[in-house]
Amino acid sequence: MNNHNMSPEQNKYLRKVYKERKVILLYQIIILAVLIITWEICSLYGIIDSFIFSSPSRIVKTFIEMLMDGSLLYHIWVTLYETIISFALGSILGIIIAIILWWNNKISKILEPYLIVFNSLPKTALAPIFIVWLGHNKKSIIVTALTVAIVVTIINVFNGFSNVDKEKVKLIYTFNGKKIDVLKKVIIPANFSNIISTMKVNIGLSFIGVIIGEFIAGRAGLGQLIVYGSQVLKMDWVMMSIILLALLATGLYELIVFAEKKVNKFNE
C-alpha cells in the first residue's frame, strides 16, 4: 500500500480512500445478504407466495438443474451473442455516422429532426415491423437492439464533436492542416471519454433492445425464457433469468470500464 515515492500525506490519503472503499463494499454485501435472507424467510414462512415470487433457494435449484442439462448455457449464449453484435454495430456505425454529420454541416442540419423523432419513437413499436420484414430470427432481434442503441450513440458523439474547443481547431488550420487532421488530432482525442461514456450507456441499451426482440420474436435467449416462464407460471425461470441479465449487463459494463482504464494507462 505504501509507496516510497509518495509523501506521508499522500500515503495517508491513499490508505483513507482504500479503507473507505472496503467499508462501502462491506455495506453493499451486507445489504445484498439481508435482502436475500429476508426474501428466503418470507417465502419459507408464507409471508409471500413462493409460487408467485419464487425464492433464492428455488432459483438456485432451477439454476443448477438447467445448467446441468445444458439449456441454460444455450439461452445465455444466445442473449450474449445478440447483445454483443448489436452493441458492436451500434457503437461502430453510430461513431461513423457522427463523423459524417460533423464533417458535413449541411447533412447534419437535414438529418437532425429525423434523428430526434427516431430517438423519441418507442422501439417496441418498430419490433413487429422488423419481424415481418426479417422473420422470427436473430436478425430481427439484432436490428431491434441496433435501433435502440445507434441513435443515442450518434447524438451523444456528434454533440461531443460539435462542442470541441474551437481555438484548437483553428490552430490546426493555422498550420495548414486539413479537416482530416482536425478529426484525428483534435476531435477524436478530445472525445475519447465521451465515446467511452456513450459505450457504457450503449451496452445497457443493447441489452434492452435484445430483450424486447426476444420477447416478441425470440426462440431462445433469456428474454424468451422470461416470456415462456411467465406464460406457464414457472416464476423460478423468470426470476433466475432477470438475475442473470443483471449479472451479464454488469459484467459487460465492467469489461468496458476495464478497457477504458487500460487505454488511459497506455496513453499516460
XYZ file of N, CA, C and O in Angstrom, residues 31-147:
468
model
N -26.130 -5.430 2.634
C -27.468 -5.111 2.119
C -27.985 -6.238 1.225
O -29.138 -6.677 1.346
N -27.109 -6.733 0.331
C -27.498 -7.829 -0.560
C -27.847 -9.083 0.233
O -28.860 -9.745 -0.042
N -27.020 -9.407 1.227
C -27.255 -10.600 2.051
C -28.576 -10.489 2.823
O -29.346 -11.450 2.898
N -28.848 -9.293 3.365
C -30.098 -9.077 4.111
C -31.310 -9.255 3.196
O -32.310 -9.883 3.573
N -31.229 -8.709 1.988
C -32.331 -8.833 1.037
C -32.588 -10.297 0.679
O -33.748 -10.748 0.650
N -31.513 -11.047 0.418
C -31.660 -12.458 0.046
C -32.228 -13.273 1.205
O -33.153 -14.083 1.023
N -31.689 -13.057 2.405
C -32.158 -13.801 3.587
C -33.622 -13.469 3.898
O -34.433 -14.361 4.194
N -33.969 -12.170 3.814
C -35.349 -11.750 4.061
C -36.306 -12.374 3.051
O -37.394 -12.854 3.413
N -35.894 -12.375 1.791
C -36.693 -12.978 0.719
C -36.930 -14.464 0.999
O -38.054 -14.959 0.901
N -35.867 -15.175 1.391
C -35.961 -16.612 1.651
C -36.867 -16.893 2.862
O -37.726 -17.794 2.818
N -36.702 -16.115 3.933
C -37.505 -16.314 5.145
C -38.985 -16.035 4.873
O -39.870 -16.791 5.300
N -39.247 -14.930 4.166
C -40.638 -14.584 3.838
C -41.289 -15.666 2.990
O -42.477 -15.984 3.162
N -40.526 -16.245 2.090
C -41.045 -17.324 1.247
C -41.259 -18.592 2.062
O -42.279 -19.287 1.913
N -40.320 -18.889 2.944
C -40.369 -20.117 3.747
C -41.554 -20.126 4.703
O -42.220 -21.157 4.886
N -41.861 -18.971 5.302
C -42.929 -18.901 6.305
C -44.263 -18.395 5.725
O -45.174 -18.049 6.479
N -44.337 -18.324 4.413
C -45.605 -17.992 3.770
C -46.003 -16.534 3.826
O -47.157 -16.191 3.557
N -45.086 -15.662 4.188
C -45.384 -14.224 4.198
C -45.610 -13.741 2.765
O -46.451 -12.873 2.507
N -44.864 -14.301 1.837
C -45.117 -14.085 0.409
C -45.338 -15.447 -0.236
O -44.866 -16.469 0.274
N -46.048 -15.458 -1.343
C -46.336 -16.709 -2.043
C -45.114 -17.105 -2.880
O -44.773 -16.419 -3.847
N -44.452 -18.194 -2.505
C -43.243 -18.625 -3.215
C -43.540 -19.052 -4.651
O -42.654 -19.038 -5.505
N -44.799 -19.431 -4.923
C -45.173 -19.804 -6.282
C -45.141 -18.587 -7.215
O -44.766 -18.688 -8.381
N -45.518 -17.428 -6.676
C -45.554 -16.198 -7.472
C -44.219 -15.456 -7.411
O -43.710 -14.975 -8.428
N -43.644 -15.353 -6.209
C -42.431 -14.552 -6.020
C -41.157 -15.393 -6.055
O -40.058 -14.836 -6.031
N -41.305 -16.724 -6.091
C -40.170 -17.646 -6.048
C -39.385 -17.428 -4.750
O -39.858 -16.778 -3.827
N -38.157 -17.948 -4.687
C -37.304 -17.761 -3.514
C -35.860 -18.031 -3.936
O -35.622 -18.716 -4.941
N -34.882 -17.513 -3.207
C -33.477 -17.743 -3.571
C -33.130 -19.223 -3.686
O -32.407 -19.625 -4.617
N -33.639 -20.053 -2.768
C -33.302 -21.484 -2.806
C -33.887 -22.151 -4.050
O -33.238 -22.991 -4.674
N -35.111 -21.774 -4.415
C -35.730 -22.339 -5.611
C -35.010 -21.877 -6.875
O -34.870 -22.632 -7.834
N -34.567 -20.626 -6.873
C -33.840 -20.099 -8.027
C -32.507 -20.831 -8.191
O -32.115 -21.191 -9.315
N -31.799 -21.047 -7.090
C -30.527 -21.773 -7.142
C -30.747 -23.197 -7.648
O -29.981 -23.710 -8.482
N -31.807 -23.855 -7.158
C -32.125 -25.219 -7.602
C -32.423 -25.252 -9.097
O -31.933 -26.119 -9.824
N -33.219 -24.288 -9.574
C -33.536 -24.204 -11.001
C -32.289 -23.941 -11.821
O -32.101 -24.531 -12.898
N -31.436 -23.046 -11.304
C -30.184 -22.714 -11.994
C -29.316 -23.960 -12.178
O -28.800 -24.209 -13.274
N -29.159 -24.743 -11.135
C -28.324 -25.947 -11.194
C -28.917 -26.966 -12.157
O -28.199 -27.557 -12.982
N -30.235 -27.155 -12.095
C -30.897 -28.119 -12.971
C -30.722 -27.748 -14.444
O -30.386 -28.600 -15.281
N -30.953 -26.479 -14.769
C -30.850 -26.037 -16.168
C -29.400 -25.964 -16.626
O -29.107 -26.101 -17.812
N -28.514 -25.733 -15.671
C -27.089 -25.722 -16.002
C -26.610 -27.129 -16.340
O -25.831 -27.322 -17.287
N -27.100 -28.109 -15.605
C -26.695 -29.498 -15.818
C -27.207 -30.053 -17.140
O -26.517 -30.832 -17.802
N -28.412 -29.671 -17.546
C -28.939 -30.207 -18.807
C -28.502 -29.381 -20.030
O -28.833 -29.718 -21.174
N -27.760 -28.298 -19.793
C -27.182 -27.523 -20.891
C -28.090 -26.462 -21.485
O -27.634 -25.631 -22.286
N -29.356 -26.449 -21.103
C -30.291 -25.498 -21.709
C -29.996 -24.057 -21.299
O -30.128 -23.129 -22.107
N -29.570 -23.856 -20.059
C -29.322 -22.501 -19.573
C -28.146 -21.848 -20.299
O -28.207 -20.676 -20.680
N -27.077 -22.603 -20.481
C -25.906 -22.060 -21.184
C -26.264 -21.642 -22.594
O -25.754 -20.643 -23.113
N -27.141 -22.418 -23.234
C -27.568 -22.075 -24.595
C -28.331 -20.757 -24.604
O -28.071 -19.879 -25.447
N -29.265 -20.587 -23.660
C -30.044 -19.343 -23.585
C -29.133 -18.145 -23.291
O -29.304 -17.068 -23.878
N -28.184 -18.334 -22.381
C -27.247 -17.254 -22.056
C -26.414 -16.886 -23.277
O -26.209 -15.702 -23.582
N -25.921 -17.901 -23.992
C -25.087 -17.664 -25.169
C -25.853 -16.890 -26.238
O -25.325 -15.946 -26.832
N -27.117 -17.257 -26.483
C -27.928 -16.586 -27.498
C -28.084 -15.102 -27.157
O -27.874 -14.230 -28.007
N -28.447 -14.812 -25.912
C -28.627 -13.416 -25.499
C -27.315 -12.636 -25.560
O -27.290 -11.486 -26.020
N -26.223 -13.252 -25.105
C -24.911 -12.587 -25.164
C -24.486 -12.307 -26.593
O -24.006 -11.214 -26.911
N -24.657 -13.292 -27.459
C -24.288 -13.146 -28.869
C -25.046 -11.987 -29.505
O -24.453 -11.116 -30.156
N -26.355 -11.968 -29.315
C -27.182 -10.909 -29.912
C -26.825 -9.540 -29.337
O -26.796 -8.545 -30.065
N -26.522 -9.499 -28.040
C -26.179 -8.224 -27.397
C -24.838 -7.693 -27.889
O -24.711 -6.503 -28.205
N -23.841 -8.557 -27.960
C -22.502 -8.135 -28.389
C -22.519 -7.663 -29.838
O -21.906 -6.637 -30.181
N -23.237 -8.395 -30.708
C -23.323 -7.999 -32.114
C -24.014 -6.642 -32.250
O -23.523 -5.745 -32.953
N -25.159 -6.479 -31.585
C -25.893 -5.209 -31.684
C -25.101 -4.069 -31.052
O -25.109 -2.936 -31.568
N -24.393 -4.351 -29.950
C -23.559 -3.323 -29.299
C -22.420 -2.883 -30.211
O -22.165 -1.684 -30.373
N -21.745 -3.853 -30.819
C -20.620 -3.533 -31.712
C -21.099 -2.740 -32.925
O -20.498 -1.712 -33.281
N -22.187 -3.202 -33.538
C -22.724 -2.493 -34.710
C -23.208 -1.101 -34.331
O -22.934 -0.124 -35.050
N -23.907 -0.993 -33.212
C -24.421 0.303 -32.779
C -23.311 1.293 -32.490
O -23.409 2.469 -32.848
N -22.248 0.822 -31.846
C -21.129 1.703 -31.499
C -20.358 2.137 -32.746
O -20.089 3.325 -32.954
N -20.003 1.163 -33.602
C -19.193 1.466 -34.794
C -19.963 2.328 -35.779
O -19.476 3.382 -36.226
N -21.193 1.898 -36.132
C -21.995 2.669 -37.089
C -22.359 4.037 -36.522
O -22.365 5.035 -37.251
N -22.663 4.090 -35.219
C -23.012 5.356 -34.597
C -21.872 6.359 -34.661
O -22.088 7.544 -34.967
N -20.652 5.902 -34.387
C -19.488 6.796 -34.441
C -19.212 7.230 -35.875
O -18.908 8.404 -36.137
N -19.327 6.305 -36.816
C -19.104 6.645 -38.235
C -20.105 7.686 -38.711
O -19.745 8.674 -39.372
N -21.378 7.481 -38.377
C -22.412 8.439 -38.795
C -22.199 9.788 -38.113
O -22.387 10.847 -38.730
N -21.781 9.780 -36.842
C -21.493 11.037 -36.133
C -20.349 11.791 -36.817
O -20.390 13.024 -36.928
N -19.343 11.052 -37.274
C -18.229 11.679 -38.005
C -18.728 12.305 -39.302
O -18.333 13.426 -39.663
N -19.610 11.593 -40.019
C -20.159 12.122 -41.276
C -20.958 13.397 -41.012
O -20.837 14.384 -41.756
N -21.753 13.406 -39.955
C -22.551 14.592 -39.614
C -21.653 15.761 -39.241
O -21.939 16.912 -39.593
N -20.575 15.476 -38.496
C -19.634 16.541 -38.139
C -18.903 17.056 -39.385
O -18.663 18.256 -39.528
N -18.569 16.152 -40.279
C -17.800 16.500 -41.480
C -18.610 17.404 -42.401
O -18.068 18.324 -43.000
N -19.912 17.113 -42.538
C -20.756 17.869 -43.462
C -21.904 18.506 -42.680
O -22.856 17.837 -42.311
N -21.781 19.790 -42.429
C -22.760 20.513 -41.615
C -24.149 20.504 -42.246
O -25.165 20.458 -41.543
N -24.197 20.516 -43.572
C -25.489 20.522 -44.268
C -26.247 19.215 -44.009
O -27.452 19.225 -43.751
N -25.526 18.095 -44.075
C -26.159 16.798 -43.818
C -26.686 16.731 -42.395
O -27.790 16.221 -42.148
N -25.914 17.261 -41.440
C -26.347 17.221 -40.038
C -27.621 18.032 -39.834
O -28.518 17.608 -39.084
N -27.741 19.185 -40.498
C -28.938 20.004 -40.367
C -30.145 19.326 -41.010
O -31.266 19.429 -40.506
N -29.912 18.630 -42.123
C -31.006 17.925 -42.804
C -31.519 16.768 -41.953
O -32.723 16.555 -41.823
N -30.592 16.006 -41.355
C -30.967 14.789 -40.634
C -31.349 15.014 -39.173
O -31.931 14.119 -38.551
N -31.032 16.181 -38.617
C -31.277 16.429 -37.201
C -32.719 16.155 -36.760
O -32.943 15.435 -35.780
N -33.743 16.699 -37.455
C -35.125 16.426 -36.994
C -35.492 14.948 -37.070
O -36.239 14.444 -36.220
N -34.957 14.230 -38.058
C -35.250 12.805 -38.197
C -34.626 12.004 -37.051
O -35.235 11.050 -36.544
N -33.422 12.397 -36.651
C -32.774 11.729 -35.529
C -33.541 11.948 -34.233
O -33.702 11.020 -33.424
N -34.034 13.160 -34.037
C -34.794 13.480 -32.831
C -36.087 12.671 -32.780
O -36.446 12.094 -31.745
N -36.787 12.615 -33.908
C -38.042 11.863 -33.972
C -37.783 10.378 -33.746
O -38.490 9.714 -32.981
N -36.748 9.848 -34.417
C -36.441 8.423 -34.305
C -36.021 8.062 -32.892
O -36.350 6.983 -32.386
N -35.299 8.976 -32.234
C -34.865 8.729 -30.858
C -36.052 8.735 -29.893
O -36.058 8.003 -28.896
N -37.059 9.552 -30.184
C -38.238 9.653 -29.317
C -39.225 8.514 -29.550
O -40.069 8.246 -28.691
N -39.130 7.858 -30.688
C -40.082 6.803 -31.042
C -39.855 5.556 -30.199
O -38.727 5.073 -30.096
N -40.894 5.018 -29.557
C -40.737 3.770 -28.785
C -40.296 2.631 -29.704
O -40.969 2.344 -30.705
N -39.176 1.996 -29.365
C -38.628 0.971 -30.261
C -39.464 -0.305 -30.278
O -39.370 -1.093 -31.220
N -40.306 -0.492 -29.241
C -41.195 -1.658 -29.239
C -42.196 -1.580 -30.388
O -42.690 -2.610 -30.849
N -42.469 -0.351 -30.847
C -43.392 -0.189 -31.968
C -42.755 -0.638 -33.281
O -43.462 -1.013 -34.226
N -41.432 -0.608 -33.339
C -40.728 -0.998 -34.567
C -40.462 -2.495 -34.639
O -40.317 -3.042 -35.733
N -40.387 -3.145 -33.471
C -40.034 -4.562 -33.446
C -40.942 -5.431 -34.307
O -40.441 -6.267 -35.076
N -42.289 -5.280 -34.249
C -43.138 -6.111 -35.107
C -42.878 -5.912 -36.596
O -43.008 -6.849 -37.392
N -42.498 -4.675 -36.963
C -42.199 -4.399 -38.381
C -40.967 -5.175 -38.813
O -40.941 -5.790 -39.893
N -39.932 -5.162 -37.975
C -38.709 -5.897 -38.307
C -38.970 -7.395 -38.395
O -38.361 -8.091 -39.215
N -39.879 -7.886 -37.561
C -40.202 -9.319 -37.581
C -40.867 -9.689 -38.905
O -40.566 -10.728 -39.500
N -41.779 -8.813 -39.383
C -42.436 -9.057 -40.670
C -41.422 -9.014 -41.804
O -41.449 -9.837 -42.730
N -40.512 -8.045 -41.732
C -39.512 -7.901 -42.791
C -38.463 -9.018 -42.773
O -38.107 -9.552 -43.823
N -37.970 -9.336 -41.572
C -36.814 -10.233 -41.454
C -37.162 -11.629 -40.957
O -36.331 -12.539 -41.044
N -38.369 -11.780 -40.399
C -38.781 -13.086 -39.895
C -38.490 -13.259 -38.417
O -37.829 -12.430 -37.780
N -38.971 -14.379 -37.859
C -38.743 -14.700 -36.450
C -37.358 -15.312 -36.294
O -37.202 -16.527 -36.194
N -36.345 -14.487 -36.281
C -34.981 -14.993 -36.191
C -34.092 -13.977 -35.480
O -34.570 -12.913 -35.045
N -32.803 -14.309 -35.397
C -31.858 -13.446 -34.682
C -31.659 -12.105 -35.383
O -31.359 -11.101 -34.736
N -31.820 -12.080 -36.719
C -31.629 -10.825 -37.457
C -32.592 -9.751 -36.965
O -32.186 -8.602 -36.732
N -33.858 -10.105 -36.805
C -34.851 -9.121 -36.366
C -34.566 -8.653 -34.940
O -34.771 -7.478 -34.605
N -34.067 -9.554 -34.094
C -33.735 -9.188 -32.709
C -32.539 -8.242 -32.683
O -32.547 -7.223 -31.974
N -31.511 -8.551 -33.461
C -30.319 -7.706 -33.515
C -30.649 -6.329 -34.083
O -30.188 -5.305 -33.566
N -31.474 -6.281 -35.127
C -31.857 -4.997 -35.721
C -32.685 -4.178 -34.733
O -32.509 -2.955 -34.631
N -33.568 -4.833 -33.986
C -34.346 -4.134 -32.948
C -33.422 -3.516 -31.906
O -33.573 -2.340 -31.535
N -32.454 -4.288 -31.437
C -31.488 -3.779 -30.453
C -30.641 -2.663 -31.049
O -30.306 -1.683 -30.364
N -30.307 -2.806 -32.317
C -29.492 -1.791 -33.001
C -30.213 -0.452 -33.047
O -29.609 0.604 -32.813
N -31.517 -0.476 -33.323
C -32.276 0.778 -33.384
C -32.370 1.458 -32.025
O -32.485 2.687 -31.947
